Amino acid sequence: MNHEQAKLELYKVRDMGQMMGFAANLVRRHWKHMFRTIGLMSLPLMLMASTFYYLGTADGWEGFDPALGNMRRNSIGMNMVFAYIGLYITYATILWGTVYYVKLYEEKGPENFQWNDIWAKVFAHGWWLILSNIMIFIILGIAAGLSLLLVFTVILTPVTLLIIIALIALSQVWTVIYLFEARGLFSALDRSFKLLQKQWFKAIGLLICSYMVVSGFVLLPAYLGLFGSLLGGNVGIEDIFSEENIWFFMLIQNLSSVLSFFTTFFISLSFTAFYLSNVERLEKVSLKARVEKLSEDSTLSTYS
């Protein structure tokens, strides 16, 4: 257990910046322990999925003519099938790791648990997320599809975009509740709507800002370097699209994979903080805990 730093306060009403700050502080304090727990769960699967995606993409580039700009796309092969399965399971492991990390942080204290403790929670309930997430994607996908009808009115196009982002934020809140409270699919969905009452715009802002923070720190410098070499004349367009330089696209793909990993990781932690903040706002968990502690201390002093 880490005795050098005090335990972060979990149940506390936070604004949007403080929610991201909670995620950042948790990573800053315990990044080594997180790597040994969440990293061991997710990184091997991510590398496997990236490898299959590389092989599948390389097959797709066969027959590309840089002069004509055409490309013969093969039908989706087994490499791409394994890649998509691996990416989906990787996504699930990141969610398991982040939510259960905070849950075990609450139950056992900072760094007083191992990755097998996370897996114990996965096997107890979390593995259902693989199936339940598909159902949520379908339900929210239908809602997003219906919102697209507003696009035809032109004026309501921004409303459509707002609804879609709100649905994505809802799925994040649902995931945290589903795992943290070990609820069923529809029970967690009902709880999500209750926690999001009067908090929709904060959830939308948190989703957008979390994504922008990760993009800025992780991927933007890499993209600036790549495009800087293009603008500087070091690499020509013809060279990029040549068969010998497919590495360029593979590099972009791997950078995107890294971005996806860190984005999911940071957003999940931020929405875990969002969940804790709104549970405190509605249920006053920390206040009840202090009252109980005072009651226990009073009882002990009476009999001592």
mmCIF file of C-alpha atoms in Angstrom:
data_model
loop_
_atom_site.group_PDB
_atom_site.id
_atom_site.type_symbol
_atom_site.label_atom_id
_atom_site.label_comp_id
_atom_site.label_asym_id
_atom_site.label_seq_id
_atom_site.Cartn_x
_atom_site.Cartn_y
_atom_site.Cartn_z
ATOM 1 C CA MET A 1 0.000 0.000 0.000
ATOM 2 C CA ASN A 2 1.168 3.569 -0.735
ATOM 3 C CA HIS A 3 1.694 5.230 2.653
ATOM 4 C CA GLU A 4 3.356 8.388 1.280
ATOM 5 C CA GLN A 5 0.231 10.054 -0.073
ATOM 6 C CA ALA A 6 -3.164 10.570 1.441
ATOM 7 C CA LYS A 7 -6.112 8.826 -0.131
ATOM 8 C CA LEU A 8 -8.005 10.972 -2.600
ATOM 9 C CA GLU A 9 -11.500 11.928 -1.530
ATOM 10 C CA LEU A 10 -13.881 9.996 -3.763
ATOM 11 C CA TYR A 11 -17.354 11.219 -2.841
ATOM 12 C CA LYS A 12 -17.172 14.955 -3.375
ATOM 13 C CA VAL A 13 -19.246 17.342 -5.486
ATOM 14 C CA ARG A 14 -16.929 18.470 -8.286
ATOM 15 C CA ASP A 15 -17.169 20.782 -11.248
ATOM 16 C CA MET A 16 -16.097 19.611 -14.704
ATOM 17 C CA GLY A 17 -12.479 20.704 -14.303
ATOM 18 C CA GLN A 18 -12.193 18.999 -10.923
ATOM 19 C CA MET A 19 -13.531 15.756 -12.408
ATOM 20 C CA MET A 20 -10.743 15.724 -14.980
ATOM 21 C CA GLY A 21 -8.370 16.807 -12.230
ATOM 22 C CA PHE A 22 -9.397 13.773 -10.169
ATOM 23 C CA ALA A 23 -8.583 11.500 -13.120
ATOM 24 C CA ALA A 24 -5.243 13.238 -13.699
ATOM 25 C CA ASN A 25 -4.296 13.141 -9.992
ATOM 26 C CA LEU A 26 -5.146 9.462 -9.718
ATOM 27 C CA VAL A 27 -2.909 8.689 -12.707
ATOM 28 C CA ARG A 28 -0.122 10.972 -11.475
ATOM 29 C CA ARG A 29 -0.045 9.383 -8.027
ATOM 30 C CA HIS A 30 -0.444 5.755 -9.024
ATOM 31 C CA TRP A 31 0.706 5.452 -12.643
ATOM 32 C CA LYS A 32 3.144 2.609 -11.873
ATOM 33 C CA HIS A 33 0.486 0.624 -10.036
ATOM 34 C CA MET A 34 -2.032 1.358 -12.790
ATOM 35 C CA PHE A 35 0.390 0.031 -15.392
ATOM 36 C CA ARG A 36 0.817 -3.184 -13.396
ATOM 37 C CA THR A 37 -2.954 -3.629 -13.134
ATOM 38 C CA ILE A 38 -4.887 -1.939 -15.938
ATOM 39 C CA GLY A 39 -1.951 -2.038 -18.357
ATOM 40 C CA LEU A 40 -1.480 -5.781 -17.972
ATOM 41 C CA MET A 41 -5.177 -6.265 -18.719
ATOM 42 C CA SER A 42 -5.379 -4.063 -21.799
ATOM 43 C CA LEU A 43 -2.031 -3.568 -23.529
ATOM 44 C CA PRO A 44 -1.432 -7.174 -24.696
ATOM 45 C CA LEU A 45 -4.906 -7.266 -26.259
ATOM 46 C CA MET A 46 -4.398 -3.850 -27.840
ATOM 47 C CA LEU A 47 -1.096 -4.929 -29.400
ATOM 48 C CA MET A 48 -2.684 -8.122 -30.689
ATOM 49 C CA ALA A 49 -5.612 -6.205 -32.195
ATOM 50 C CA SER A 50 -3.227 -3.654 -33.725
ATOM 51 C CA THR A 51 -1.193 -6.437 -35.310
ATOM 52 C CA PHE A 52 -4.259 -8.042 -36.879
ATOM 53 C CA TYR A 53 -5.450 -4.630 -38.034
ATOM 54 C CA TYR A 54 -2.046 -3.974 -39.612
ATOM 55 C CA LEU A 55 -2.221 -7.271 -41.496
ATOM 56 C CA GLY A 56 -5.797 -6.624 -42.592
ATOM 57 C CA THR A 57 -4.985 -3.085 -43.709
ATOM 58 C CA ALA A 58 -1.893 -4.233 -45.588
ATOM 59 C CA ASP A 59 -4.073 -6.688 -47.512
ATOM 60 C CA GLY A 60 -6.435 -3.855 -48.369
ATOM 61 C CA TRP A 61 -3.645 -1.727 -49.845
ATOM 62 C CA GLU A 62 -2.842 -4.347 -52.450
ATOM 63 C CA GLY A 63 -3.440 -2.980 -55.894
ATOM 64 C CA PHE A 64 -3.209 0.685 -54.874
ATOM 65 C CA ASP A 65 -2.115 2.941 -57.750
ATOM 66 C CA PRO A 66 -0.855 6.328 -56.455
ATOM 67 C CA ALA A 67 -1.128 7.878 -59.925
ATOM 68 C CA LEU A 68 -4.771 6.942 -60.419
ATOM 69 C CA GLY A 69 -5.725 7.053 -56.768
ATOM 70 C CA ASN A 70 -7.609 3.773 -56.961
ATOM 71 C CA MET A 71 -7.373 0.842 -54.591
ATOM 72 C CA ARG A 72 -8.726 -2.653 -54.853
ATOM 73 C CA ARG A 73 -10.374 -3.475 -51.571
ATOM 74 C CA ASN A 74 -10.523 -7.110 -50.707
ATOM 75 C CA SER A 75 -13.464 -8.447 -48.761
ATOM 76 C CA ILE A 76 -13.002 -8.299 -44.995
ATOM 77 C CA GLY A 77 -10.682 -11.152 -44.125
ATOM 78 C CA MET A 78 -10.086 -13.015 -40.906
ATOM 79 C CA ASN A 79 -7.332 -10.602 -39.895
ATOM 80 C CA MET A 80 -9.822 -7.729 -39.774
ATOM 81 C CA VAL A 81 -12.415 -9.882 -37.983
ATOM 82 C CA PHE A 82 -9.874 -10.761 -35.273
ATOM 83 C CA ALA A 83 -8.798 -7.093 -35.154
ATOM 84 C CA TYR A 84 -12.326 -5.817 -34.501
ATOM 85 C CA ILE A 85 -12.978 -8.516 -31.883
ATOM 86 C CA GLY A 86 -9.671 -7.684 -30.202
ATOM 87 C CA LEU A 87 -10.415 -3.944 -30.237
ATOM 88 C CA TYR A 88 -13.830 -4.477 -28.684
ATOM 89 C CA ILE A 89 -12.473 -6.700 -25.914
ATOM 90 C CA THR A 90 -9.631 -4.221 -25.349
ATOM 91 C CA TYR A 91 -12.261 -1.492 -24.956
ATOM 92 C CA ALA A 92 -14.036 -3.650 -22.357
ATOM 93 C CA THR A 93 -10.811 -4.335 -20.419
ATOM 94 C CA ILE A 94 -10.033 -0.609 -20.201
ATOM 95 C CA LEU A 95 -13.501 0.017 -18.778
ATOM 96 C CA TRP A 96 -13.114 -2.882 -16.336
ATOM 97 C CA GLY A 97 -9.689 -1.651 -15.298
ATOM 98 C CA THR A 98 -10.589 1.996 -14.706
ATOM 99 C CA VAL A 99 -13.919 1.523 -12.930
ATOM 100 C CA TYR A 100 -12.809 -1.420 -10.810
ATOM 101 C CA TYR A 101 -9.540 0.358 -9.995
ATOM 102 C CA VAL A 102 -11.509 3.173 -8.359
ATOM 103 C CA LYS A 103 -13.870 0.664 -6.728
ATOM 104 C CA LEU A 104 -10.967 -1.267 -5.178
ATOM 105 C CA TYR A 105 -9.296 2.037 -4.284
ATOM 106 C CA GLU A 106 -12.396 2.785 -2.214
ATOM 107 C CA GLU A 107 -12.646 -0.700 -0.674
ATOM 108 C CA LYS A 108 -8.987 -1.529 0.019
ATOM 109 C CA GLY A 109 -7.092 1.742 -0.140
ATOM 110 C CA PRO A 110 -4.400 3.093 -2.494
ATOM 111 C CA GLU A 111 -2.350 0.345 -4.186
ATOM 112 C CA ASN A 112 -3.529 -2.244 -1.686
ATOM 113 C CA PHE A 113 -4.771 -4.567 -4.411
ATOM 114 C CA GLN A 114 -3.489 -6.399 -7.485
ATOM 115 C CA TRP A 115 -4.639 -7.011 -11.018
ATOM 116 C CA ASN A 116 -6.116 -10.374 -9.989
ATOM 117 C CA ASP A 117 -8.468 -8.458 -7.644
ATOM 118 C CA ILE A 118 -9.746 -6.592 -10.700
ATOM 119 C CA TRP A 119 -10.193 -9.877 -12.563
ATOM 120 C CA ALA A 120 -12.143 -11.273 -9.597
ATOM 121 C CA LYS A 121 -14.695 -8.495 -10.056
ATOM 122 C CA VAL A 122 -14.734 -9.115 -13.804
ATOM 123 C CA PHE A 123 -15.552 -12.799 -13.339
ATOM 124 C CA ALA A 124 -18.161 -11.990 -10.680
ATOM 125 C CA HIS A 125 -20.168 -9.544 -12.800
ATOM 126 C CA GLY A 126 -18.098 -7.436 -15.182
ATOM 127 C CA TRP A 127 -17.833 -9.980 -17.991
ATOM 128 C CA TRP A 128 -21.519 -9.390 -18.741
ATOM 129 C CA LEU A 129 -20.458 -5.964 -20.018
ATOM 130 C CA ILE A 130 -19.314 -7.592 -23.269
ATOM 131 C CA LEU A 131 -22.913 -8.587 -24.033
ATOM 132 C CA SER A 132 -24.727 -5.724 -22.308
ATOM 133 C CA ASN A 133 -22.658 -3.105 -24.124
ATOM 134 C CA ILE A 134 -23.876 -4.468 -27.450
ATOM 135 C CA MET A 135 -27.481 -4.043 -26.288
ATOM 136 C CA ILE A 136 -26.765 -0.485 -25.135
ATOM 137 C CA PHE A 137 -25.094 0.325 -28.463
ATOM 138 C CA ILE A 138 -28.208 -0.922 -30.258
ATOM 139 C CA ILE A 139 -30.621 1.023 -28.013
ATOM 140 C CA LEU A 140 -28.636 4.254 -28.160
ATOM 141 C CA GLY A 141 -27.866 3.683 -31.840
ATOM 142 C CA ILE A 142 -31.588 3.622 -32.617
ATOM 143 C CA ALA A 143 -32.038 6.841 -30.611
ATOM 144 C CA ALA A 144 -29.133 8.448 -32.488
ATOM 145 C CA GLY A 145 -30.606 7.280 -35.788
ATOM 146 C CA LEU A 146 -33.946 8.884 -34.973
ATOM 147 C CA SER A 147 -32.195 12.124 -34.032
ATOM 148 C CA LEU A 148 -30.649 12.216 -37.517
ATOM 149 C CA LEU A 149 -34.129 12.961 -38.856
ATOM 150 C CA LEU A 150 -33.664 16.461 -37.437
ATOM 151 C CA VAL A 151 -30.826 17.040 -39.926
ATOM 152 C CA PHE A 152 -33.369 17.434 -42.720
ATOM 153 C CA THR A 153 -34.644 20.591 -41.032
ATOM 154 C CA VAL A 154 -31.117 22.121 -41.372
ATOM 155 C CA ILE A 155 -31.781 24.556 -38.526
ATOM 156 C CA LEU A 156 -31.856 21.669 -36.034
ATOM 157 C CA THR A 157 -28.600 20.080 -37.248
ATOM 158 C CA PRO A 158 -26.673 21.353 -34.163
ATOM 159 C CA VAL A 159 -29.404 19.823 -31.992
ATOM 160 C CA THR A 160 -28.795 16.456 -33.661
ATOM 161 C CA LEU A 161 -25.081 16.691 -32.922
ATOM 162 C CA LEU A 162 -25.828 17.630 -29.313
ATOM 163 C CA ILE A 163 -28.188 14.665 -28.918
ATOM 164 C CA ILE A 164 -25.607 12.226 -30.320
ATOM 165 C CA ILE A 165 -22.890 13.528 -27.956
ATOM 166 C CA ALA A 166 -25.368 13.341 -25.066
ATOM 167 C CA LEU A 167 -26.117 9.697 -25.921
ATOM 168 C CA ILE A 168 -22.392 8.906 -25.907
ATOM 169 C CA ALA A 169 -22.098 10.592 -22.497
ATOM 170 C CA LEU A 170 -25.082 8.550 -21.298
ATOM 171 C CA SER A 171 -23.334 5.346 -22.364
ATOM 172 C CA GLN A 172 -20.273 6.380 -20.321
ATOM 173 C CA VAL A 173 -22.371 7.022 -17.207
ATOM 174 C CA TRP A 174 -24.260 3.758 -17.759
ATOM 175 C CA THR A 175 -20.995 1.790 -17.973
ATOM 176 C CA VAL A 176 -19.676 3.205 -14.689
ATOM 177 C CA ILE A 177 -22.934 2.472 -12.866
ATOM 178 C CA TYR A 178 -23.245 -0.994 -14.407
ATOM 179 C CA LEU A 179 -19.774 -1.970 -13.165
ATOM 180 C CA PHE A 180 -19.386 0.076 -9.973
ATOM 181 C CA GLU A 181 -22.767 -0.920 -8.526
ATOM 182 C CA ALA A 182 -22.968 -4.355 -10.227
ATOM 183 C CA ARG A 183 -26.421 -3.581 -11.584
ATOM 184 C CA GLY A 184 -28.405 -5.083 -14.426
ATOM 185 C CA LEU A 185 -28.639 -3.466 -17.863
ATOM 186 C CA PHE A 186 -31.960 -1.631 -17.462
ATOM 187 C CA SER A 187 -31.477 -0.929 -13.764
ATOM 188 C CA ALA A 188 -28.195 0.825 -14.576
ATOM 189 C CA LEU A 189 -29.887 2.702 -17.430
ATOM 190 C CA ASP A 190 -32.637 3.957 -15.121
ATOM 191 C CA ARG A 191 -30.037 4.988 -12.536
ATOM 192 C CA SER A 192 -28.092 6.816 -15.266
ATOM 193 C CA PHE A 193 -31.050 9.014 -16.176
ATOM 194 C CA LYS A 194 -31.566 9.867 -12.503
ATOM 195 C CA LEU A 195 -27.926 10.906 -12.024
ATOM 196 C CA LEU A 196 -27.979 12.926 -15.239
ATOM 197 C CA GLN A 197 -30.961 15.048 -14.233
ATOM 198 C CA LYS A 198 -29.882 18.697 -14.657
ATOM 199 C CA GLN A 199 -26.362 17.420 -15.436
ATOM 200 C CA TRP A 200 -26.604 16.740 -19.174
ATOM 201 C CA PHE A 201 -24.604 19.758 -20.313
ATOM 202 C CA LYS A 202 -21.906 19.033 -17.741
ATOM 203 C CA ALA A 203 -21.670 15.441 -19.038
ATOM 204 C CA ILE A 204 -21.475 16.650 -22.646
ATOM 205 C CA GLY A 205 -18.781 19.181 -21.744
ATOM 206 C CA LEU A 206 -16.824 16.570 -19.788
ATOM 207 C CA LEU A 207 -16.864 14.184 -22.757
ATOM 208 C CA ILE A 208 -15.658 16.831 -25.217
ATOM 209 C CA CYS A 209 -13.013 18.342 -22.921
ATOM 210 C CA SER A 210 -11.621 14.947 -21.848
ATOM 211 C CA TYR A 211 -11.218 13.952 -25.482
ATOM 212 C CA MET A 212 -9.538 17.262 -26.335
ATOM 213 C CA VAL A 213 -7.128 16.985 -23.403
ATOM 214 C CA VAL A 214 -5.977 13.512 -24.437
ATOM 215 C CA SER A 215 -5.757 14.481 -28.122
ATOM 216 C CA GLY A 216 -3.669 17.514 -27.286
ATOM 217 C CA PHE A 217 -1.178 15.717 -25.059
ATOM 218 C CA VAL A 218 -0.904 12.402 -26.903
ATOM 219 C CA LEU A 219 -1.539 12.722 -30.601
ATOM 220 C CA LEU A 220 -1.285 16.365 -31.682
ATOM 221 C CA PRO A 221 2.525 16.646 -31.301
ATOM 222 C CA ALA A 222 2.986 13.442 -33.328
ATOM 223 C CA TYR A 223 0.700 14.644 -36.122
ATOM 224 C CA LEU A 224 2.400 18.050 -36.194
ATOM 225 C CA GLY A 225 5.751 16.313 -36.636
ATOM 226 C CA LEU A 226 4.472 14.134 -39.462
ATOM 227 C CA PHE A 227 2.761 16.940 -41.342
ATOM 228 C CA GLY A 228 5.697 19.235 -40.651
ATOM 229 C CA SER A 229 7.954 16.860 -42.561
ATOM 230 C CA LEU A 230 5.445 16.957 -45.430
ATOM 231 C CA LEU A 231 5.302 20.733 -45.523
ATOM 232 C CA GLY A 232 9.065 20.915 -45.192
ATOM 233 C CA GLY A 233 9.497 18.945 -48.365
ATOM 234 C CA ASN A 234 11.219 15.991 -46.768
ATOM 235 C CA VAL A 235 8.492 13.596 -47.914
ATOM 236 C CA GLY A 236 6.521 14.002 -51.131
ATOM 237 C CA ILE A 237 2.947 12.952 -51.729
ATOM 238 C CA GLU A 238 4.067 10.433 -54.317
ATOM 239 C CA ASP A 239 6.529 8.957 -51.835
ATOM 240 C CA ILE A 240 3.861 8.665 -49.157
ATOM 241 C CA PHE A 241 1.471 6.711 -51.332
ATOM 242 C CA SER A 242 4.151 4.434 -52.720
ATOM 243 C CA GLU A 243 4.094 0.791 -51.739
ATOM 244 C CA GLU A 244 7.473 1.172 -50.043
ATOM 245 C CA ASN A 245 6.137 3.836 -47.711
ATOM 246 C CA ILE A 246 3.020 2.108 -46.435
ATOM 247 C CA TRP A 247 4.776 2.543 -43.063
ATOM 248 C CA PHE A 248 3.379 6.088 -43.033
ATOM 249 C CA PHE A 249 -0.166 4.808 -42.870
ATOM 250 C CA MET A 250 0.775 2.121 -40.392
ATOM 251 C CA LEU A 251 2.343 4.789 -38.194
ATOM 252 C CA ILE A 252 -0.852 6.864 -38.336
ATOM 253 C CA GLN A 253 -2.832 3.737 -37.487
ATOM 254 C CA ASN A 254 -0.647 2.926 -34.464
ATOM 255 C CA LEU A 255 -0.830 6.510 -33.250
ATOM 256 C CA SER A 256 -4.599 6.331 -33.556
ATOM 257 C CA SER A 257 -4.587 3.112 -31.522
ATOM 258 C CA VAL A 258 -2.550 4.818 -28.789
ATOM 259 C CA LEU A 259 -4.933 7.775 -28.836
ATOM 260 C CA SER A 260 -7.930 5.461 -28.616
ATOM 261 C CA PHE A 261 -6.408 3.643 -25.613
ATOM 262 C CA PHE A 262 -5.600 6.809 -23.652
ATOM 263 C CA THR A 263 -8.840 8.522 -24.639
ATOM 264 C CA THR A 264 -10.967 5.621 -23.389
ATOM 265 C CA PHE A 265 -8.803 5.373 -20.263
ATOM 266 C CA PHE A 266 -9.013 9.084 -19.352
ATOM 267 C CA ILE A 267 -12.676 9.525 -20.286
ATOM 268 C CA SER A 268 -13.642 6.466 -18.235
ATOM 269 C CA LEU A 269 -11.791 7.807 -15.182
ATOM 270 C CA SER A 270 -13.342 11.253 -15.663
ATOM 271 C CA PHE A 271 -16.844 9.789 -15.850
ATOM 272 C CA THR A 272 -16.151 7.683 -12.780
ATOM 273 C CA ALA A 273 -15.444 10.999 -11.036
ATOM 274 C CA PHE A 274 -18.691 12.331 -12.581
ATOM 275 C CA TYR A 275 -20.553 9.366 -11.105
ATOM 276 C CA LEU A 276 -19.015 9.821 -7.646
ATOM 277 C CA SER A 277 -19.741 13.544 -7.702
ATOM 278 C CA ASN A 278 -23.403 13.100 -8.559
ATOM 279 C CA VAL A 279 -23.910 10.261 -6.080
ATOM 280 C CA GLU A 280 -22.560 12.633 -3.437
ATOM 281 C CA ARG A 281 -24.784 15.447 -4.727
ATOM 282 C CA LEU A 282 -27.938 13.347 -4.511
ATOM 283 C CA GLU A 283 -27.225 10.941 -1.653
ATOM 284 C CA LYS A 284 -24.659 12.764 0.557
ATOM 285 C CA VAL A 285 -22.531 9.624 0.939
ATOM 286 C CA SER A 286 -19.575 11.341 2.630
ATOM 287 C CA LEU A 287 -21.849 13.157 5.106
ATOM 288 C CA LYS A 288 -23.585 9.886 6.053
ATOM 289 C CA ALA A 289 -20.182 8.223 6.516
ATOM 290 C CA ARG A 290 -19.032 11.004 8.850
ATOM 291 C CA VAL A 291 -22.260 10.782 10.861
ATOM 292 C CA GLU A 292 -21.857 7.005 11.221
ATOM 293 C CA LYS A 293 -18.242 7.435 12.301
ATOM 294 C CA LEU A 294 -19.231 10.013 14.919
ATOM 295 C CA SER A 295 -21.925 7.650 16.164
ATOM 296 C CA GLU A 296 -19.434 4.773 16.437
ATOM 297 C CA ASP A 297 -16.870 6.960 18.229
ATOM 298 C CA SER A 298 -19.556 8.125 20.641
ATOM 299 C CA THR A 299 -20.579 4.547 21.408
ATOM 300 C CA LEU A 300 -16.978 3.507 21.997
ATOM 301 C CA SER A 301 -16.311 6.419 24.330
ATOM 302 C CA THR A 302 -19.455 5.592 26.295
ATOM 303 C CA TYR A 303 -18.277 2.042 27.033
ATOM 304 C CA SER A 304 -14.602 2.794 27.451
#
